[in-house]
Coordinates of C-alpha atoms in Angstrom, one line a residue:
Chain A
X1 CA 87.4 148.4 100.2
X2 CA 83.8 148.3 100.8
X3 CA 83.3 150.0 97.1
X4 CA 84.5 148.2 94.4
X5 CA 84.7 149.0 90.6
X6 CA 82.6 152.0 90.9
X7 CA 81.7 153.6 87.7
X8 CA 83.3 157.0 87.8
X9 CA 82.7 159.4 84.9
X10 CA 85.1 160.4 81.6
X11 CA 88.0 162.7 82.9
X12 CA 87.8 166.2 81.2
X13 CA 90.9 168.5 80.7
X14 CA 91.3 171.9 82.4
X15 CA 89.7 173.1 78.8
X16 CA 87.2 170.6 78.6
X17 CA 85.5 172.4 81.8
X18 CA 83.2 174.6 81.9
X19 CA 83.9 178.1 83.5
X20 CA 82.0 175.8 86.8
X21 CA 83.8 173.2 86.8
X22 CA 86.7 174.4 86.9
X23 CA 85.7 176.5 89.8
X24 CA 84.9 173.5 91.5
X25 CA 87.6 171.3 91.0
X26 CA 90.2 174.4 91.9
X27 CA 88.2 173.9 95.7
X28 CA 89.4 170.5 95.2
X29 CA 92.6 171.3 95.2
X30 CA 92.5 173.3 97.5
X31 CA 91.5 171.1 100.3
X32 CA 87.4 172.4 100.8
X33 CA 85.1 170.5 101.6
X34 CA 81.3 170.1 99.1
X35 CA 78.2 170.5 101.4
X36 CA 74.8 169.3 99.5
X37 CA 73.4 172.4 98.4
X38 CA 76.1 173.8 96.4
X39 CA 76.8 173.4 93.1
X40 CA 78.9 169.9 92.1
X41 CA 79.0 168.4 88.7
X42 CA 76.3 166.0 88.0
X43 CA 79.1 163.2 87.7
X44 CA 80.5 164.2 90.6
X45 CA 77.2 163.8 92.3
X46 CA 76.3 160.3 90.3
X47 CA 79.4 158.9 91.3
X48 CA 79.5 159.1 95.0
X49 CA 76.3 158.4 94.8
X50 CA 77.3 155.2 93.6
X51 CA 80.1 154.5 95.9
X52 CA 78.1 155.5 99.0
X53 CA 75.6 153.9 98.0
X54 CA 77.4 150.3 97.3
X55 CA 79.5 151.1 100.5
X56 CA 75.8 151.3 102.6
X57 CA 74.9 148.2 101.1
X58 CA 78.3 146.4 101.8
X59 CA 77.2 147.8 105.5
X60 CA 74.1 145.8 105.7
X61 CA 74.8 142.3 103.8
X62 CA 77.9 142.7 106.0
X63 CA 75.5 141.8 108.8
X64 CA 74.9 138.5 107.8
X65 CA 77.9 136.4 107.8
X66 CA 78.8 137.5 111.1
X67 CA 75.1 137.3 112.0
X68 CA 75.8 133.5 111.0
X69 CA 77.6 132.9 114.1
X70 CA 75.7 135.2 116.8
X71 CA 73.7 132.5 118.1
X72 CA 76.6 130.0 118.2
X73 CA 79.5 132.1 119.8
X74 CA 81.3 130.2 122.4
X75 CA 80.8 132.2 125.4
X76 CA 79.0 135.6 126.6
X77 CA 81.3 137.8 126.5
X78 CA 82.1 136.6 123.2
X79 CA 78.4 136.3 121.6
X80 CA 78.1 140.7 123.2
X81 CA 81.1 141.6 121.6
X82 CA 79.8 140.2 118.2
X83 CA 76.5 141.4 118.6
X84 CA 78.0 144.9 119.2
X85 CA 80.0 144.4 116.5
X86 CA 77.4 143.3 113.7
X87 CA 75.1 146.6 115.5
X88 CA 77.4 148.6 114.8
X89 CA 77.1 147.7 110.8
X90 CA 74.1 149.0 110.7
X91 CA 75.1 151.9 112.5
X92 CA 77.2 152.5 109.7
X93 CA 74.7 151.1 107.3
X94 CA 72.2 154.0 108.5
X95 CA 74.8 157.0 108.5
X96 CA 76.0 156.3 104.6
X97 CA 72.0 156.1 103.3
X98 CA 71.8 159.6 105.7
X99 CA 75.2 160.6 103.2
X100 CA 73.8 159.9 100.2
X101 CA 70.1 161.1 100.9
X102 CA 72.0 164.0 100.9
X103 CA 72.6 163.9 97.4
X104 CA 69.1 163.4 96.3
X105 CA 68.7 160.1 96.3
X106 CA 66.3 158.2 99.0
X107 CA 67.1 155.3 101.2
X108 CA 64.3 153.4 99.3
X109 CA 65.3 153.8 96.3
X110 CA 68.9 152.7 96.9
X111 CA 67.4 149.8 98.6
X112 CA 65.5 149.0 95.6
X113 CA 68.4 148.7 93.6
X114 CA 70.1 146.5 95.5
X115 CA 67.2 144.6 95.3
X116 CA 67.3 144.6 91.7
X117 CA 71.0 143.9 91.6
X118 CA 71.3 147.0 89.5
X119 CA 74.0 147.6 92.3
X120 CA 76.2 145.7 94.1
X121 CA 78.3 145.2 97.4
X122 CA 81.4 144.6 98.1
X123 CA 82.9 140.8 97.0
X124 CA 83.6 139.8 100.3
X125 CA 80.1 139.4 101.5
X126 CA 79.4 137.0 99.5
X127 CA 81.9 134.5 100.4
X128 CA 80.4 131.9 103.3
X129 CA 81.4 132.0 107.9
X130 CA 82.4 128.3 108.1
X131 CA 83.8 128.1 111.8
X132 CA 84.6 130.5 114.4
X133 CA 87.7 131.2 113.8
X134 CA 85.9 133.3 110.2
X135 CA 84.5 135.7 112.8
X136 CA 88.2 136.3 113.9
X137 CA 89.8 136.1 110.5
X138 CA 86.7 138.6 109.0
X139 CA 87.2 141.4 112.0
X140 CA 91.3 140.7 111.0
X141 CA 91.8 140.7 107.3
X142 CA 87.8 142.4 106.4
X143 CA 87.9 145.2 108.6
X144 CA 91.2 145.6 108.1
X145 CA 91.0 145.7 104.6
X146 CA 88.3 148.2 105.0
X147 CA 90.1 150.5 107.3
X148 CA 93.2 151.1 104.7
X149 CA 90.3 152.2 102.1
X150 CA 88.2 154.0 104.9
X151 CA 91.1 156.3 106.8
X152 CA 92.7 158.0 103.7
X153 CA 88.3 158.6 102.8
X154 CA 87.9 160.7 105.7
X155 CA 89.7 163.2 104.2
X156 CA 87.3 163.1 101.0
X157 CA 86.3 166.1 99.4
X158 CA 82.2 165.5 100.2
X159 CA 81.6 166.4 103.8
X160 CA 78.7 164.3 104.6
X161 CA 80.9 161.3 103.3
X162 CA 84.0 163.3 105.0
X163 CA 82.4 163.0 108.6
X164 CA 80.6 160.2 108.3
X165 CA 84.1 157.8 107.2
X166 CA 85.2 159.6 110.6
X167 CA 82.9 158.2 112.5
X168 CA 82.4 154.7 111.3
X169 CA 86.6 153.8 111.4
X170 CA 86.9 154.4 114.9
X171 CA 84.6 151.8 115.1
X172 CA 86.1 149.4 112.6
X173 CA 89.8 149.9 114.2
X174 CA 87.9 147.9 117.6
X175 CA 86.3 145.6 115.6
X176 CA 89.5 144.7 114.0
X177 CA 91.2 144.2 117.4
X178 CA 88.4 142.3 118.8
X179 CA 88.6 139.6 115.2
X180 CA 92.4 139.9 115.8
X181 CA 91.7 138.8 119.8
X182 CA 90.3 136.2 118.5
X183 CA 92.5 134.5 116.0
X184 CA 95.1 135.1 118.8
X185 CA 93.2 133.2 121.1
X186 CA 92.3 130.1 118.3
X187 CA 96.3 130.3 116.9
X188 CA 97.2 129.8 120.5
X189 CA 94.2 127.3 121.4
X190 CA 94.1 124.1 121.0
X191 CA 95.3 121.6 117.8
X192 CA 91.3 121.9 116.1
X193 CA 91.4 125.5 117.0
X194 CA 94.7 126.1 115.3
X195 CA 93.3 124.8 112.6
X196 CA 90.3 126.4 112.0
X197 CA 92.3 129.8 112.4
X198 CA 94.4 128.4 109.6
X199 CA 91.7 127.6 107.3
X200 CA 90.2 130.9 107.8
X201 CA 93.1 132.4 107.2
X202 CA 93.2 130.3 104.0
X203 CA 89.9 131.0 102.8
X204 CA 90.0 134.6 103.4
X205 CA 93.0 136.2 102.2
X206 CA 92.5 136.8 98.4
X207 CA 88.9 137.6 98.9
X208 CA 90.2 140.3 101.4
X209 CA 93.2 141.1 98.7
X210 CA 90.2 141.2 96.1
X211 CA 88.5 144.4 98.3
X212 CA 91.3 147.0 97.0
X213 CA 89.9 146.3 94.0
X214 CA 91.7 145.3 89.9
X215 CA 94.7 146.4 89.2
X216 CA 95.0 150.4 88.7
X217 CA 95.8 149.3 85.1
X218 CA 92.5 147.8 84.7
X219 CA 90.5 150.3 86.4
X220 CA 89.0 152.7 84.3
X221 CA 87.6 154.7 86.9
X222 CA 90.2 155.6 88.8
X223 CA 91.9 158.8 87.8
X224 CA 88.2 161.2 87.8
X225 CA 87.6 159.6 91.3
X226 CA 91.0 160.8 92.7
X227 CA 90.6 163.6 90.6
X228 CA 87.5 164.9 93.0
X229 CA 89.0 163.3 95.6
X230 CA 86.2 160.7 96.0
X231 CA 89.0 158.2 95.7
X232 CA 92.3 159.1 97.3
X233 CA 95.0 156.0 96.6
X234 CA 95.2 153.9 93.8
X235 CA 93.5 149.8 94.2
X236 CA 97.6 149.2 94.2
X237 CA 99.0 151.3 97.2
X238 CA 96.4 150.1 99.3
X239 CA 96.8 146.8 98.7
X240 CA 100.3 147.0 98.6
X241 CA 100.2 148.2 102.1
X242 CA 97.7 146.0 103.9
X243 CA 100.4 143.3 102.3
X244 CA 102.8 144.6 104.7
X245 CA 101.0 145.5 107.9
X246 CA 99.1 142.2 107.9
X247 CA 102.0 139.6 107.2
X248 CA 104.0 140.7 109.9
X249 CA 100.3 139.9 112.4
X250 CA 99.9 136.4 110.6
X251 CA 103.9 135.6 111.5
X252 CA 102.9 136.6 115.3
X253 CA 100.0 134.4 115.3
X254 CA 102.4 131.5 113.9
X255 CA 99.7 131.5 111.0
X256 CA 101.1 130.9 107.2
X257 CA 99.9 132.6 104.8
X258 CA 98.2 131.3 101.4
X259 CA 100.4 132.7 98.9
X260 CA 104.0 130.4 98.4
X261 CA 105.4 133.6 96.3
X262 CA 105.1 136.0 99.3
X263 CA 108.8 137.5 99.9
X264 CA 110.2 140.7 101.9
X265 CA 111.7 142.8 98.9
X266 CA 114.6 144.8 100.3
X267 CA 114.6 147.5 97.3
X268 CA 111.6 148.1 97.1
X269 CA 110.9 148.1 100.9
X270 CA 107.1 145.7 100.0
X271 CA 106.4 142.4 99.7
X272 CA 106.4 141.1 96.8
X273 CA 103.0 138.9 96.7
X274 CA 100.6 137.1 94.5
X275 CA 97.7 138.3 92.9
X276 CA 94.3 137.4 93.6
X277 CA 92.1 135.5 91.2
X278 CA 91.3 138.0 89.5
X279 CA 88.9 135.3 86.8
X280 CA 86.9 134.7 90.6
X281 CA 86.8 138.2 91.1
X282 CA 84.5 139.2 88.4
X283 CA 82.5 135.5 88.8
X284 CA 81.6 136.9 92.6
X285 CA 80.8 140.1 90.5
X286 CA 78.7 138.8 87.9
X287 CA 76.7 137.4 91.2
X288 CA 78.4 133.8 91.1
X289 CA 80.0 134.0 94.2
X290 CA 79.5 130.8 97.1
X291 CA 76.6 133.4 98.8
X292 CA 75.4 135.6 96.4
X293 CA 72.3 134.0 96.5
X294 CA 72.2 133.2 100.0
X295 CA 72.6 136.8 100.6
X296 CA 70.2 139.0 98.2
X297 CA 67.5 136.0 98.9
X298 CA 68.1 137.4 102.7
X299 CA 67.8 140.8 101.9
X300 CA 65.3 140.4 100.0
X301 CA 62.8 138.5 102.3
X302 CA 63.5 141.2 105.1
X303 CA 62.3 144.3 103.0
X304 CA 59.0 141.8 101.3
X305 CA 58.1 140.1 105.0
X306 CA 59.1 143.7 107.1
X307 CA 56.2 145.3 104.1
X308 CA 53.5 145.3 106.4
X309 CA 55.4 146.5 109.6
X310 CA 56.8 149.5 107.3
X311 CA 52.9 150.3 106.0
X312 CA 51.6 149.7 109.2
X313 CA 54.0 152.9 111.1
X314 CA 52.9 154.2 108.0
X315 CA 49.4 154.4 108.6
X316 CA 49.7 155.0 112.2
X317 CA 51.5 158.6 111.3
X318 CA 48.9 159.6 109.0
X319 CA 46.7 158.7 111.0
X320 CA 48.1 159.9 114.3
X321 CA 48.6 163.7 111.8
X322 CA 44.8 163.5 111.5
X323 CA 44.1 163.1 114.9
X324 CA 46.7 166.5 116.0
X325 CA 45.0 168.4 113.0
X326 CA 41.5 167.2 114.0
X327 CA 42.4 168.6 117.5
X328 CA 44.3 171.8 116.4
X329 CA 40.8 172.3 114.3
X330 CA 38.7 172.2 117.2
X331 CA 40.4 174.2 119.6
X332 CA 40.3 176.9 117.0
Chain B
X1 CA 83.1 142.8 130.7
X2 CA 82.9 146.0 132.4
X3 CA 79.6 145.5 133.5
X4 CA 80.7 143.3 135.8
X5 CA 83.6 144.1 136.8
X6 CA 81.6 147.4 137.8
X7 CA 79.6 145.1 140.3
X8 CA 81.0 145.8 143.4
X9 CA 82.0 142.6 145.8
X10 CA 80.6 144.4 148.8
X11 CA 79.6 142.1 152.3
X12 CA 76.2 141.3 151.4
X13 CA 74.8 138.5 154.4
X14 CA 72.0 138.1 152.6
X15 CA 74.0 136.3 150.2
X16 CA 76.0 134.2 152.6
X17 CA 72.7 132.8 154.2
X18 CA 73.4 128.6 153.8
X19 CA 69.7 127.7 154.2
X20 CA 69.0 130.6 151.5
X21 CA 71.8 129.1 148.7
X22 CA 69.5 126.5 146.8
X23 CA 67.1 128.3 146.2
X24 CA 68.7 131.6 145.6
X25 CA 71.2 130.0 142.9
X26 CA 67.8 128.9 141.4
X27 CA 66.1 132.4 141.5
X28 CA 69.6 134.0 139.8
X29 CA 69.4 131.2 137.0
X30 CA 65.6 132.3 136.4
X31 CA 66.8 135.7 136.1
X32 CA 69.6 134.9 134.0
X33 CA 68.1 132.1 131.7
X34 CA 65.2 134.3 130.7
X35 CA 67.4 137.4 129.8
X36 CA 69.8 134.5 127.8
X37 CA 66.9 132.7 125.9
X38 CA 65.3 136.1 125.1
X39 CA 68.3 137.5 124.2
X40 CA 69.0 134.7 122.0
X41 CA 65.6 135.0 120.1
X42 CA 66.2 138.3 119.6
X43 CA 69.4 138.2 118.0
X44 CA 68.3 135.5 115.5
X45 CA 67.2 138.9 113.8
X46 CA 70.3 140.4 113.4
X47 CA 70.4 141.4 109.1
X48 CA 66.8 140.9 109.2
X49 CA 64.6 142.6 110.1
X50 CA 62.0 145.1 108.6
X51 CA 64.2 148.5 108.6
X52 CA 67.5 149.2 109.5
X53 CA 66.5 151.0 113.0
X54 CA 64.9 147.3 113.3
X55 CA 68.7 146.0 112.9
X56 CA 70.4 147.9 115.3
X57 CA 67.2 148.1 117.7
X58 CA 66.6 144.5 117.8
X59 CA 70.8 143.5 118.6
X60 CA 71.1 146.6 120.9
X61 CA 68.3 145.0 122.7
X62 CA 69.8 141.6 122.6
X63 CA 73.4 143.4 123.8
X64 CA 71.7 144.2 126.9
X65 CA 70.1 141.0 127.6
X66 CA 73.5 139.7 127.4
X67 CA 74.9 141.8 129.3
X68 CA 72.4 141.1 132.0
X69 CA 73.0 137.3 131.7
X70 CA 76.5 137.8 132.6
X71 CA 75.2 139.6 135.7
X72 CA 72.9 137.0 136.9
X73 CA 75.1 133.8 135.9
X74 CA 77.9 135.4 137.3
X75 CA 76.0 135.7 140.7
X76 CA 74.7 133.0 140.4
X77 CA 78.1 130.7 139.7
X78 CA 79.4 132.3 142.7
X79 CA 76.4 131.9 145.0
X80 CA 76.3 127.9 144.0
X81 CA 80.3 127.5 144.8
X82 CA 80.7 124.4 143.0
X83 CA 83.6 126.6 140.9
X84 CA 81.1 126.7 137.7
X85 CA 81.3 130.3 135.9
X86 CA 78.8 131.8 133.8
X87 CA 79.5 130.6 130.6
X88 CA 79.4 127.1 132.1
X89 CA 76.0 128.0 133.0
X90 CA 75.0 129.1 129.8
X91 CA 76.9 127.0 127.5
X92 CA 77.5 123.7 129.9
X93 CA 73.7 122.8 131.3
X94 CA 70.8 120.8 129.7
X95 CA 67.5 121.9 128.8
X96 CA 66.1 120.6 132.2
X97 CA 68.2 122.6 134.3
X98 CA 67.5 125.9 132.3
X99 CA 65.3 128.5 134.7
X100 CA 63.5 130.3 131.5
X101 CA 59.8 131.2 131.3
X102 CA 58.4 129.4 128.8
X103 CA 57.1 132.6 126.6
X104 CA 60.9 133.9 126.3
X105 CA 61.6 130.4 124.3
X106 CA 58.9 130.5 121.8
X107 CA 59.6 131.3 118.1
X108 CA 60.1 134.7 117.2
X109 CA 57.1 134.2 114.4
X110 CA 56.8 137.6 112.6
X111 CA 58.2 140.9 114.3
X112 CA 54.8 141.1 115.5
X113 CA 55.1 138.2 117.5
X114 CA 58.7 138.9 118.7
X115 CA 57.5 142.6 119.6
X116 CA 54.7 141.6 121.7
X117 CA 56.4 138.8 123.2
X118 CA 59.0 141.0 124.2
X119 CA 56.3 144.0 125.2
X120 CA 54.8 141.4 127.8
X121 CA 58.3 140.4 129.1
X122 CA 59.6 144.1 129.6
X123 CA 56.6 145.2 131.2
X124 CA 57.1 142.3 133.6
X125 CA 61.1 142.8 133.9
X126 CA 60.7 146.2 134.1
X127 CA 58.1 145.9 137.8
X128 CA 60.6 143.4 138.6
X129 CA 63.3 145.2 138.4
X130 CA 62.1 148.1 139.9
X131 CA 61.4 145.8 142.8
X132 CA 64.8 144.7 143.3
X133 CA 66.3 147.9 143.2
X134 CA 65.2 147.7 146.7
X135 CA 66.5 144.3 147.5
X136 CA 67.5 143.1 150.6
X137 CA 70.9 142.3 148.5
X138 CA 72.7 144.6 147.9
X139 CA 74.7 143.2 145.5
X140 CA 71.4 142.1 143.8
X141 CA 70.3 145.4 144.3
X142 CA 73.3 147.1 142.4
X143 CA 73.1 144.8 139.2
X144 CA 69.1 145.5 139.0
X145 CA 69.8 149.5 139.0
X146 CA 72.5 149.1 136.1
X147 CA 69.7 146.8 134.2
X148 CA 66.6 148.8 135.0
X149 CA 68.0 151.5 133.0
X150 CA 68.1 149.2 129.8
X151 CA 65.6 147.8 130.6
X152 CA 62.9 151.1 130.9
X153 CA 64.2 151.8 127.2
X154 CA 63.3 148.5 125.8
X155 CA 59.7 148.7 127.5
X156 CA 59.5 152.0 126.0
X157 CA 60.0 150.9 122.5
X158 CA 58.3 147.8 122.7
X159 CA 55.1 150.0 124.1
X160 CA 55.5 152.5 121.5
X161 CA 56.1 149.7 118.7
X162 CA 52.7 147.8 119.7
X163 CA 50.2 150.6 120.5
X164 CA 51.8 152.0 116.8
X165 CA 51.1 148.7 114.6
X166 CA 47.9 147.6 116.9
X167 CA 46.8 151.2 116.0
X168 CA 48.3 150.6 111.9
X169 CA 46.9 149.5 108.9
X170 CA 44.6 146.6 109.0
X171 CA 47.2 144.1 109.0
X172 CA 49.4 144.9 111.0
X173 CA 46.3 145.3 114.0
X174 CA 45.4 141.9 113.1
X175 CA 48.9 140.5 113.2
X176 CA 49.5 142.6 116.8
X177 CA 46.4 140.8 117.4
X178 CA 47.0 137.0 116.6
X179 CA 50.5 138.2 118.4
X180 CA 48.4 138.6 121.1
X181 CA 46.4 135.9 121.4
X182 CA 49.1 133.6 121.2
X183 CA 51.2 134.7 123.6
X184 CA 49.0 135.5 126.7
X185 CA 48.5 132.2 127.8
X186 CA 52.2 132.1 128.0
X187 CA 52.9 135.2 130.3
X188 CA 50.7 134.0 133.8
X189 CA 54.4 131.9 134.3
X190 CA 56.1 135.2 135.0
X191 CA 53.8 135.7 138.3
X192 CA 52.9 132.0 139.0
X193 CA 55.2 132.0 142.8
X194 CA 56.3 129.0 143.4
X195 CA 59.0 127.7 146.7
X196 CA 61.6 129.6 145.2
X197 CA 59.7 133.0 144.7
X198 CA 58.6 132.4 148.3
X199 CA 61.6 131.7 149.9
X200 CA 63.7 135.2 148.0
X201 CA 60.3 137.2 148.9
X202 CA 60.2 136.2 152.1
X203 CA 64.2 137.0 152.8
X204 CA 63.3 140.7 151.3
X205 CA 65.3 139.2 148.2
X206 CA 62.8 139.9 145.4
X207 CA 59.6 141.1 145.7
X208 CA 56.5 138.7 146.0
X209 CA 55.6 137.9 142.1
X210 CA 51.8 138.7 142.7
X211 CA 52.6 141.8 143.9
X212 CA 53.8 142.8 140.4
X213 CA 50.6 142.0 139.3
X214 CA 48.4 145.1 139.6
X215 CA 51.3 147.7 137.8
X216 CA 51.7 145.4 135.0
X217 CA 48.4 144.2 134.0
X218 CA 47.4 148.8 134.5
X219 CA 50.7 149.0 132.0
X220 CA 49.6 146.6 129.3
X221 CA 45.9 147.0 130.0
X222 CA 46.4 150.7 128.5
X223 CA 49.1 150.3 126.1
X224 CA 46.5 147.8 124.4
X225 CA 44.0 150.2 125.0
X226 CA 46.0 152.6 123.1
X227 CA 46.8 150.0 120.6
X228 CA 43.1 149.0 119.9
X229 CA 44.2 145.6 120.6
X230 CA 41.7 143.7 122.9
X231 CA 42.8 141.0 125.7
X232 CA 41.7 137.6 124.6
X233 CA 39.1 135.8 126.9
X234 CA 41.7 133.1 127.5
X235 CA 43.1 132.4 130.4
X236 CA 46.4 133.9 130.6
X237 CA 48.4 130.9 132.7
X238 CA 48.1 128.0 130.9
X239 CA 51.3 127.3 129.9
X240 CA 53.8 127.0 133.4
X241 CA 56.9 124.9 134.4
X242 CA 59.6 126.9 132.2
X243 CA 61.3 127.8 135.7
X244 CA 61.1 124.7 137.1
X245 CA 62.9 123.0 133.9
X246 CA 60.0 121.7 131.8
X247 CA 60.2 123.5 128.5
X248 CA 58.6 123.2 125.6
X249 CA 60.3 121.9 122.5
X250 CA 61.9 124.8 121.1
X251 CA 64.7 125.0 123.6
X252 CA 66.1 122.2 122.7
X253 CA 67.2 123.2 119.5
X254 CA 68.2 126.6 121.1
X255 CA 70.6 125.4 123.5
X256 CA 71.4 122.6 120.5
X257 CA 72.9 125.7 118.7
X258 CA 73.9 128.0 121.6
X259 CA 75.8 125.6 123.0
X260 CA 77.5 123.9 119.7
X261 CA 81.1 124.7 120.0
X262 CA 81.7 124.5 123.7
X263 CA 79.9 120.7 123.6
X264 CA 82.0 120.0 120.6
X265 CA 85.2 121.2 122.1
X266 CA 84.7 120.7 125.6
X267 CA 88.3 122.5 128.0
X268 CA 88.8 125.2 124.8
X269 CA 89.8 128.7 125.4
X270 CA 87.6 130.8 123.0

């Protein structure tokens, strides 16, 4: 999930709702889509801005750990695929900022909140990419986990968000397959490559499980978001689904999931698995992950050093508009 | 890649000429290496651009150039006939065997340098590929036609940004003028023909480099004029030798980074 721990407003019972709020909830319950100009509770709007904004930030910060290997990609084809992937992510950021703009918040406002630390991005992007196998692990596990969440979000109640998700999901599933293809080459490659592949799985397994957010019993914001169909499944449901799908894929690669307690549970029809270290998760969220500082610094630097560029384009647009106005006055 | 798969392996008598083989290999490496090294430089911007739209456009341009690299170097490897692949050429040659012009290996600097470098190159690349669509070699003409579609867009985009930033704020104007002054002495190499270029031109494979100059001058002149930028009063052909394998200090670092995995794990498949 690219949005974690999104703060939602308190849940209201049907009796506590105003007539407008009740009518709104009824529409959502009927599966209708909410569109930008329509009335919506302030809490719904705010929660969506937080969630879509966090997702957008995750896409653009997410360019960095993979961008880290573009200049070192081992073949021309791998380089082209990775470039295409990172370009897709920037594109996802663009759709999502646009979706957020329909809720009355500008991209610049959201970016300012990212740079000041007031808004977060997914914890996963604060982990380093240390070897080429990490390009495989990120595609396979990180995009895989993102897909778990984003596929149901295609049915989310807010129209622009739902439509952005439909486009994004198509590309994400391609990314996941590419990531798995890299893992396959590495896992079936030389002993050094296999070692890199196992090491990447060891480092990314638990951070990938953290992407779904803390357990539902500790997640205070889920109920309202689920009632609004901004969140479609609980964190634990999605995490379980991810584990169930991913473990056989790891086995097929001949790699070992770094969890000694991992075991198929016949009675439940699911794998039993170890929880990630939530202490570590909260530290990363607080800014103490391995790469938080680098990631934010890189984004702030790009923004600050790009100020003259954006200002230059704005200045030109002003001059061009003045020239057009001058030309039309002269023509009259 | 599909781009290569789509290029037909039609009979091409020009490419089968043994007397031309060495020159053609060199010439194809020049085309491929220009794309590879400029693509590498542009890809360094990934995630660090001044606006999201620029991140996307730079990655997209880099991706196009890597695609062109695959086509040119695959053909170079085939012509050479020593069993090397496009990847072998990209990842296992040292600096003195690289054949790109010095212009494309220069560091990115700020966005002004990156864009001006791209513009000067795009304007040449566009004329070169346009000429190559008439190549006596059908396969080269086919690659050129594919690449030209993308490069037409590169030139449109870089021209547009040069105009808008040149005629933008005082600071963007100053930065663009500085970038032009710095890069101008490297542009001439693209037009300096040696025996390889002469052989390719004589065989009808490529246009004469000097013949591209008038159209390039016109494009560059018009865009810089609209951008309110001034052509520097310095020679534009000061820095030469890249395409003969005598590079700036910068190329070695590009290769150290780009070739790391292939060098560290010889023979591995990725």
